[in-house]
CSV table of N, CA and C and ligand atoms in Angstrom, one decimal:
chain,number,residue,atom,x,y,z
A,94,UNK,N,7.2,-17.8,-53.1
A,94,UNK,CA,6.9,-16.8,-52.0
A,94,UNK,C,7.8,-17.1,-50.8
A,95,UNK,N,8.6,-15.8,-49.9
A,95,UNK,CA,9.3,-16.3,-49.0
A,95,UNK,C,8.3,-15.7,-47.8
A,96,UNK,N,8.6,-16.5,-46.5
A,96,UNK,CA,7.7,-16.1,-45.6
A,96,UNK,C,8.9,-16.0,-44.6
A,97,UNK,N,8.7,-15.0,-44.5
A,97,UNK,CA,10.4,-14.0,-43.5
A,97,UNK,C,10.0,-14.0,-42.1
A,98,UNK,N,10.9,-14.8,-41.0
A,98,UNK,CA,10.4,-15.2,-39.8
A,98,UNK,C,11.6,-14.0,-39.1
A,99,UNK,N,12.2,-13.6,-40.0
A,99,UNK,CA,13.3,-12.4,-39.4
A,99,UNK,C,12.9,-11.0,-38.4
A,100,UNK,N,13.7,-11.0,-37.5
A,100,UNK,CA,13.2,-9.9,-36.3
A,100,UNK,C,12.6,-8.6,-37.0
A,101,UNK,N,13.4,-8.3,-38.1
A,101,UNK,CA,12.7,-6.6,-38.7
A,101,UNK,C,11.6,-6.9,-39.4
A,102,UNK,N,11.0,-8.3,-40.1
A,102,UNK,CA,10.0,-8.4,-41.0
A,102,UNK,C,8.9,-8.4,-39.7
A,103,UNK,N,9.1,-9.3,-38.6
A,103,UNK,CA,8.6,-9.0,-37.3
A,103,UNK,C,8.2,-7.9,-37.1
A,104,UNK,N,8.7,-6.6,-37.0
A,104,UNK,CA,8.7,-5.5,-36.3
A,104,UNK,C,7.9,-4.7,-37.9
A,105,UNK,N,8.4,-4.6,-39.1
A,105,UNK,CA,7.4,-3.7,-40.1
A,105,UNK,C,6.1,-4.5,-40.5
A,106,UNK,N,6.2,-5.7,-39.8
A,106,UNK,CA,4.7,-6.2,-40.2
A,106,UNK,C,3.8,-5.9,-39.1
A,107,UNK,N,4.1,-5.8,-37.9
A,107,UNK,CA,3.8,-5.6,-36.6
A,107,UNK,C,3.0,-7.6,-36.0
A,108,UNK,N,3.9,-8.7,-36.9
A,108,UNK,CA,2.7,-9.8,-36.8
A,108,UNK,C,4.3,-11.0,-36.3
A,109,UNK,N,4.1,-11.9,-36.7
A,109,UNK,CA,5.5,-13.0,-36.7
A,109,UNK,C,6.0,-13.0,-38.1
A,110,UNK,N,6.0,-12.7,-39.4
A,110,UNK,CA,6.3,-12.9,-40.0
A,110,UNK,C,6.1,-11.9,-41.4
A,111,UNK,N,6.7,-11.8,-42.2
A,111,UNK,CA,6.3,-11.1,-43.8
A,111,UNK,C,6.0,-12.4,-44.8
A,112,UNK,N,5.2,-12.1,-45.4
A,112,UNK,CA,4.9,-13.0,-46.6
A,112,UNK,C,5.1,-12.1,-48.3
A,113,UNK,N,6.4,-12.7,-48.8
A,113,UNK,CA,6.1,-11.8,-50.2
A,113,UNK,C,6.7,-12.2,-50.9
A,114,UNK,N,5.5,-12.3,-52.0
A,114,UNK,CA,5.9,-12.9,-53.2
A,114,UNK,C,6.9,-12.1,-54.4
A,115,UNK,N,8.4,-13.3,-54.6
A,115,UNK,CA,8.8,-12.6,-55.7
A,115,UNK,C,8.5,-12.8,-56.9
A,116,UNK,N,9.2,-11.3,-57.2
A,116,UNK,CA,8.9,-11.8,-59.2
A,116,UNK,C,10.2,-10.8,-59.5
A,117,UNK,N,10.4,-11.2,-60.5
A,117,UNK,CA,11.9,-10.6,-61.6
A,117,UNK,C,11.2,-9.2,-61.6
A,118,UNK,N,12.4,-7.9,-62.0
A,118,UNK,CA,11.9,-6.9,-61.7
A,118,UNK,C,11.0,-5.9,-62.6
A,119,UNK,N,11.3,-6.4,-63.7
A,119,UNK,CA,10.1,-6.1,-64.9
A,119,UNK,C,9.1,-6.8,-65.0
A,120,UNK,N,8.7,-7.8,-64.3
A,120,UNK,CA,7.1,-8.1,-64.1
A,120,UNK,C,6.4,-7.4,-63.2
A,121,UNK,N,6.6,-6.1,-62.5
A,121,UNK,CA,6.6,-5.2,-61.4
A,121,UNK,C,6.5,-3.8,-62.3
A,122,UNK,N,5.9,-2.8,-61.9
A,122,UNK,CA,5.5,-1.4,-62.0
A,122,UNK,C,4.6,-0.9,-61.2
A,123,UNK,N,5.6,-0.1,-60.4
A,123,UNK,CA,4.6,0.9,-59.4
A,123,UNK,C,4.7,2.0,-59.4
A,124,UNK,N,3.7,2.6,-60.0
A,124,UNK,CA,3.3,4.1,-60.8
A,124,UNK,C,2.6,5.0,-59.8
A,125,UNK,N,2.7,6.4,-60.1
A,125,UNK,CA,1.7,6.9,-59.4
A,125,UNK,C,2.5,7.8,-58.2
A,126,UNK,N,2.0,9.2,-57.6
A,126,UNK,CA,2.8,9.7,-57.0
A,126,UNK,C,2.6,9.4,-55.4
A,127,UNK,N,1.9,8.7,-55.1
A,127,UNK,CA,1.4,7.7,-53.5
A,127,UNK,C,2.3,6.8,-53.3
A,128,UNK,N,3.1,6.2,-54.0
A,128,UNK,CA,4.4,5.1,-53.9
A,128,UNK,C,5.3,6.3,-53.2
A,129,UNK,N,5.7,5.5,-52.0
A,129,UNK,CA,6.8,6.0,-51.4
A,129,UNK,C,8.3,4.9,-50.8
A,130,UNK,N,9.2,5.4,-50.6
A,130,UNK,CA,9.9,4.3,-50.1
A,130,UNK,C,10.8,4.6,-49.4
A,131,UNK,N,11.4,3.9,-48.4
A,131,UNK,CA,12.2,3.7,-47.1
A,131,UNK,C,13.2,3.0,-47.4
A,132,UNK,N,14.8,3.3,-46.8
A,132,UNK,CA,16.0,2.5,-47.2
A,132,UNK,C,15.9,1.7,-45.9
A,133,UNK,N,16.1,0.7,-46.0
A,133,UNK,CA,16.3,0.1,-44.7
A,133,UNK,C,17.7,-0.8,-44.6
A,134,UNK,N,18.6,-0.8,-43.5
A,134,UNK,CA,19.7,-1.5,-43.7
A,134,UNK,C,19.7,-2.7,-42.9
A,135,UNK,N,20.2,-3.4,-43.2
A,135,UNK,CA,20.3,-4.7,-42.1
A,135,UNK,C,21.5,-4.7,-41.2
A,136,UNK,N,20.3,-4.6,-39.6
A,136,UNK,CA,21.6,-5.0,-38.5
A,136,UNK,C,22.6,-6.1,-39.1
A,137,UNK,N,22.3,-7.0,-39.8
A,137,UNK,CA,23.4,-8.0,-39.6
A,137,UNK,C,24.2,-7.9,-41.0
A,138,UNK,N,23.7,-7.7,-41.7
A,138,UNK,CA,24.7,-7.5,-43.2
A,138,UNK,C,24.9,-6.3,-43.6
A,139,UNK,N,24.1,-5.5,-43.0
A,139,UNK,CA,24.1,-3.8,-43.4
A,139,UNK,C,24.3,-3.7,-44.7
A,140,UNK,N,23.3,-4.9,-45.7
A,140,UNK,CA,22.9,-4.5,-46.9
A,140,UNK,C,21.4,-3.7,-47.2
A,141,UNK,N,21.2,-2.8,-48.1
A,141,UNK,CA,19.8,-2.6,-48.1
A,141,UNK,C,18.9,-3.1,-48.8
A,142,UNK,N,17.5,-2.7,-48.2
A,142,UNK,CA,16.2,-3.0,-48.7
A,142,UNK,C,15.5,-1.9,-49.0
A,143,UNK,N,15.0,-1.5,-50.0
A,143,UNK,CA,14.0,-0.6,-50.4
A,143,UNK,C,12.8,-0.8,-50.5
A,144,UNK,N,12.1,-0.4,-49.5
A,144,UNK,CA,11.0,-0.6,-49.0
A,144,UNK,C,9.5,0.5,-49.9
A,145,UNK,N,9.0,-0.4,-50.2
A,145,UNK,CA,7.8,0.6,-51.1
A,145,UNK,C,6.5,1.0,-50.1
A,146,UNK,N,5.8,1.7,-50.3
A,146,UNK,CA,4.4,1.9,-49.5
A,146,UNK,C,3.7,2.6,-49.9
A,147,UNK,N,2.7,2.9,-49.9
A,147,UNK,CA,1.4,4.0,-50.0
A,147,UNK,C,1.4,4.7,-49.0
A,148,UNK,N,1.7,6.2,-49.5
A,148,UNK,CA,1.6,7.4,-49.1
A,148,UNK,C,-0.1,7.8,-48.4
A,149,UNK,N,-0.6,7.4,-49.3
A,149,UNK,CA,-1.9,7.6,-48.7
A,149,UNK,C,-2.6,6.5,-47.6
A,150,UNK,N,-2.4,5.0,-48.1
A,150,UNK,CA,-3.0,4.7,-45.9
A,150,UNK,C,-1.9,3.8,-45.7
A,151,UNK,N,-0.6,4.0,-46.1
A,151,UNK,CA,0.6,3.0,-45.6
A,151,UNK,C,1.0,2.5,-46.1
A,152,UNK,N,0.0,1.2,-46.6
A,152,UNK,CA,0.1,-0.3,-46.9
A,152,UNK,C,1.3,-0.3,-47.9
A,153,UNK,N,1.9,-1.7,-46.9
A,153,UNK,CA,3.1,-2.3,-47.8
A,153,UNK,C,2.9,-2.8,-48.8
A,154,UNK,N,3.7,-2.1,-49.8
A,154,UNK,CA,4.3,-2.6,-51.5
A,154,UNK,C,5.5,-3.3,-51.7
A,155,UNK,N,5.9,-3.7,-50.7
A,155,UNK,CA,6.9,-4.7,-50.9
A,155,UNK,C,8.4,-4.2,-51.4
A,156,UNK,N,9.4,-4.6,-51.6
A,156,UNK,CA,10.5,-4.3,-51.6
A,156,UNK,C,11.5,-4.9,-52.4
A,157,UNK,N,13.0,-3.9,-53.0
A,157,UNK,CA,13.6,-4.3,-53.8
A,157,UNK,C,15.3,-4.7,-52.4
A,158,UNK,N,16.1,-5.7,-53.1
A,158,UNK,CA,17.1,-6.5,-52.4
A,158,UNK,C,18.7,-5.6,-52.7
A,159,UNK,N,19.3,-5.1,-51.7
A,159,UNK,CA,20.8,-5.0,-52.6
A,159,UNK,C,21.3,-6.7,-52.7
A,160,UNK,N,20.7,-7.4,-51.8
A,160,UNK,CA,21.0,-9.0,-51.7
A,160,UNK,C,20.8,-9.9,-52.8
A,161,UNK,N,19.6,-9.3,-53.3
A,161,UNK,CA,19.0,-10.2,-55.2
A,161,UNK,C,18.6,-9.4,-55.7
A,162,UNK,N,19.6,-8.4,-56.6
A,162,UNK,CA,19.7,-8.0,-57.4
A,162,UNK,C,18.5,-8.5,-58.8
A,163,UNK,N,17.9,-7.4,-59.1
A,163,UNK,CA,16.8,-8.0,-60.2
A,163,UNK,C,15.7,-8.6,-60.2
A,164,UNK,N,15.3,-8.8,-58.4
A,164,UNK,CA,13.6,-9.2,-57.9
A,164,UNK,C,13.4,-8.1,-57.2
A,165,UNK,N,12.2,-7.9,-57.2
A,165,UNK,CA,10.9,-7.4,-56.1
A,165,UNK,C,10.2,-8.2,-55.8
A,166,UNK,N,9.6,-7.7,-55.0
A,166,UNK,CA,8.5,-8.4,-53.7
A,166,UNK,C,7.5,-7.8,-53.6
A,167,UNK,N,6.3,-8.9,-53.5
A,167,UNK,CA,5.2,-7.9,-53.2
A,167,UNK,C,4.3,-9.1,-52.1
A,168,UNK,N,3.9,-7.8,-51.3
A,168,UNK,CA,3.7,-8.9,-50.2
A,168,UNK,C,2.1,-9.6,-50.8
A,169,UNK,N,2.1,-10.8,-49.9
A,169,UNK,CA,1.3,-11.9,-50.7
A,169,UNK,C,-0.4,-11.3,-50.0
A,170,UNK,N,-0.2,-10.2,-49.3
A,170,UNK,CA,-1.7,-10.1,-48.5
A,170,UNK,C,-2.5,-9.1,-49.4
A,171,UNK,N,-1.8,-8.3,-50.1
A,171,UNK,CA,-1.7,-7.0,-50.7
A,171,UNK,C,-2.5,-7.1,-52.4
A,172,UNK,N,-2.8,-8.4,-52.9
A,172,UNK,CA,-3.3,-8.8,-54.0
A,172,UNK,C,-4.9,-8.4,-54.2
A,173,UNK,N,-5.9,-7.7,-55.0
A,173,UNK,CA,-7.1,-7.5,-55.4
A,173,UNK,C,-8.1,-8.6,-55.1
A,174,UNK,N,-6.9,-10.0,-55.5
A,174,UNK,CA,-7.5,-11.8,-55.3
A,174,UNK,C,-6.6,-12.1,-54.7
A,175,UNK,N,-6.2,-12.2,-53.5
A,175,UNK,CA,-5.0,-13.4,-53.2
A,175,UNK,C,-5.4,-14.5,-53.1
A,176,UNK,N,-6.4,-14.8,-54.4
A,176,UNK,CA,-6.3,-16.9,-54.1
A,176,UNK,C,-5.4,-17.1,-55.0
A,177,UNK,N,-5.1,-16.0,-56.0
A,177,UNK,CA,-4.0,-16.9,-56.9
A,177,UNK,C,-2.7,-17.8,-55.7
A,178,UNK,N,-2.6,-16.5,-54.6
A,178,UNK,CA,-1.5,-17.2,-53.9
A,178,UNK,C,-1.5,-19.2,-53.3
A,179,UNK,N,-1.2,-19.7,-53.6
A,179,UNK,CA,-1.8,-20.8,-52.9
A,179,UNK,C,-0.5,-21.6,-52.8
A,180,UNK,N,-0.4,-22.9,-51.6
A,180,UNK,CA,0.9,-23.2,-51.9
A,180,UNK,C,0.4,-24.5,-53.1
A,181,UNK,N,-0.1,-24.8,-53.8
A,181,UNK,CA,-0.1,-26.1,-54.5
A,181,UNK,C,0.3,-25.4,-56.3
A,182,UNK,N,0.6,-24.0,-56.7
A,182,UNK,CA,0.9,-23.2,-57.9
A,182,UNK,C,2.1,-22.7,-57.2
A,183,UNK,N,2.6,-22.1,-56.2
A,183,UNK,CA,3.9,-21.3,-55.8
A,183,UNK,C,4.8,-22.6,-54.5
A,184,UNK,N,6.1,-22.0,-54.9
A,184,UNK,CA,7.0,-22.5,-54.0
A,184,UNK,C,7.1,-21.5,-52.7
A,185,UNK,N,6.6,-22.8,-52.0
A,185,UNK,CA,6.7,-21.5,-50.1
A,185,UNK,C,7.9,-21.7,-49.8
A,186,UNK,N,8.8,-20.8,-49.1
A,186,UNK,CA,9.8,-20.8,-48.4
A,186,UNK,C,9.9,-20.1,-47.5
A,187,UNK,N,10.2,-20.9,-45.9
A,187,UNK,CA,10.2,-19.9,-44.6
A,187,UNK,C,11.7,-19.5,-44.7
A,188,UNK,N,11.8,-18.5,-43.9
A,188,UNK,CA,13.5,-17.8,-43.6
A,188,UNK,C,13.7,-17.4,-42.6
A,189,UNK,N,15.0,-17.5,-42.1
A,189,UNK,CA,15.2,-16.8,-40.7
A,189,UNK,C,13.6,-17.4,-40.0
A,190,UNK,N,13.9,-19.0,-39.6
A,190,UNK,CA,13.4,-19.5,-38.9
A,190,UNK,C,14.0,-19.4,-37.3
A,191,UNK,N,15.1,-19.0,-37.5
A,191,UNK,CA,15.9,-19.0,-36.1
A,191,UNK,C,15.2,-18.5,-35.3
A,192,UNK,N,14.8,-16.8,-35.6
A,192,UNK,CA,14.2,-16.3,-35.3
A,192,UNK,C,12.2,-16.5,-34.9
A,193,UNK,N,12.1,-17.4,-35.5
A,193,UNK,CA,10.3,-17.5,-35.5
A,193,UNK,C,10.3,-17.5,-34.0
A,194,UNK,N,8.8,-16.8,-33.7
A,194,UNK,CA,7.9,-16.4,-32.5
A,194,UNK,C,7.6,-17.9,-32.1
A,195,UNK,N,7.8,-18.5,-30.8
A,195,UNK,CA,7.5,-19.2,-30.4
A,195,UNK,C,5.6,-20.2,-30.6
A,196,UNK,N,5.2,-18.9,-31.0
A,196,UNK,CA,3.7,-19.5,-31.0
A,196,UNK,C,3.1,-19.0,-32.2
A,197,UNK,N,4.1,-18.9,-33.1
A,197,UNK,CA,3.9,-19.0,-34.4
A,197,UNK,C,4.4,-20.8,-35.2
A,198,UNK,N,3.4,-21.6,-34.9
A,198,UNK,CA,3.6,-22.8,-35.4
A,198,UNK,C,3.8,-23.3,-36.8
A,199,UNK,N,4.9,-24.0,-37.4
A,199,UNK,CA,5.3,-24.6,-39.0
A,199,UNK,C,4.7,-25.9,-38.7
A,200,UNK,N,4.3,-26.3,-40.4
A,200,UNK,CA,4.2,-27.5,-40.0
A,200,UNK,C,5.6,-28.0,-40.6
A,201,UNK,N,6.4,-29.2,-40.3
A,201,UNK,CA,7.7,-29.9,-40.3
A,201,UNK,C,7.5,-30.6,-41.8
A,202,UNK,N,6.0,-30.1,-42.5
A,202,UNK,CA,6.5,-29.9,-43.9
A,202,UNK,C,6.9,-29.3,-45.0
A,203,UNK,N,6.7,-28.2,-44.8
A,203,UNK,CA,7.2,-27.0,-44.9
A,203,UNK,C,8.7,-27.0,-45.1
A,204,UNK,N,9.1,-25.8,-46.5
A,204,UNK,CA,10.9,-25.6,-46.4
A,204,UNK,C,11.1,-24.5,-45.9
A,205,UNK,N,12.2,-24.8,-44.6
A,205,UNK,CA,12.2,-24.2,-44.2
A,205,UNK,C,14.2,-23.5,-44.1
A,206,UNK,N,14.5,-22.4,-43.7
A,206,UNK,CA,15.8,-22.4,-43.5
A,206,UNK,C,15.8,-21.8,-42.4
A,207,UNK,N,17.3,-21.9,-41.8
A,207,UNK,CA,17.5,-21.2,-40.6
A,207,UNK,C,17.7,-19.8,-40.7
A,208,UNK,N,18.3,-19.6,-42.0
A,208,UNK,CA,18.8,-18.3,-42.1
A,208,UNK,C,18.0,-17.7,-43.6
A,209,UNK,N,18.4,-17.6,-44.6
A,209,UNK,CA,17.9,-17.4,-45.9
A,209,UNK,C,18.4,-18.4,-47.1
A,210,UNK,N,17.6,-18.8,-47.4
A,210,UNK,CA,18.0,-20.0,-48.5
A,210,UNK,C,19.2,-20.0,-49.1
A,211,UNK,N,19.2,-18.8,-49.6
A,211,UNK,CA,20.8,-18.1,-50.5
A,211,UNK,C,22.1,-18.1,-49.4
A,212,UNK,N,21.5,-17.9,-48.7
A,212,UNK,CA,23.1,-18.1,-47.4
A,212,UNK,C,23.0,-19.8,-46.6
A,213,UNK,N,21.9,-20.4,-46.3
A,213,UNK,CA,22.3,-21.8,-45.6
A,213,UNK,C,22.6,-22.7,-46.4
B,277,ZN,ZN1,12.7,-10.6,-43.0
């Protein structure tokens, strides 16, 4: 699971952070004519993100990478059970810590990057 401390995860989560778990892109299917999606580019790399949602009350479905090719994301809040999520079964990874909200507290055990794992 990566937990995205970056300004835009900021801003479409409306919170400090995105939490979303990947998986390779055929362990994923989102069916159904309520799936909608948003290109979003990045100020800083001006690569995109394809952003999924429900048409009907919003809620984030998480997103495909021009960055990682072959994963989706699904955010970790968005689960039927999110206890599967736990960190002691998944690898947590914060990102674009640079960025984290001041009173959004890590603990200094936690891995964390400044930027995104694949780039620091
Ligand atoms: Zn982000």
């Amino acid at each position: 699971m990566t937990i995205c401390h970056c300004t835009w995860c900021q801003r479409r989560t409306g919170t400090a952070f995105g939490t979303e778990v990947v998986f390779e892109i055929g362990q994923v299917a989102l069916t159904g004519d309520s799936v909608g999606t948003y290109r979003h580019h990045s100020d800083e790399s001006g690569r995109w993100l394809d952003v999924a949602f429900c048409r009907v009350c919003g809620g984030n479905l998480g997103f495909t990478l021009e960055a990682a090719p072959g994963l989706r994301t699904l955010p970790a809040g968005a689960f039927d059970d999110p206890a599967w999520v736990d960190a002691e079964s998944i690898q947590i990874r914060h990102v674009f810590v640079r960025s984290r909200r001041s009173w959004s507290d890590l603990s200094p055990l936690v891995e964390q990057y400044e930027r995104h794992f694949r780039t620091s």
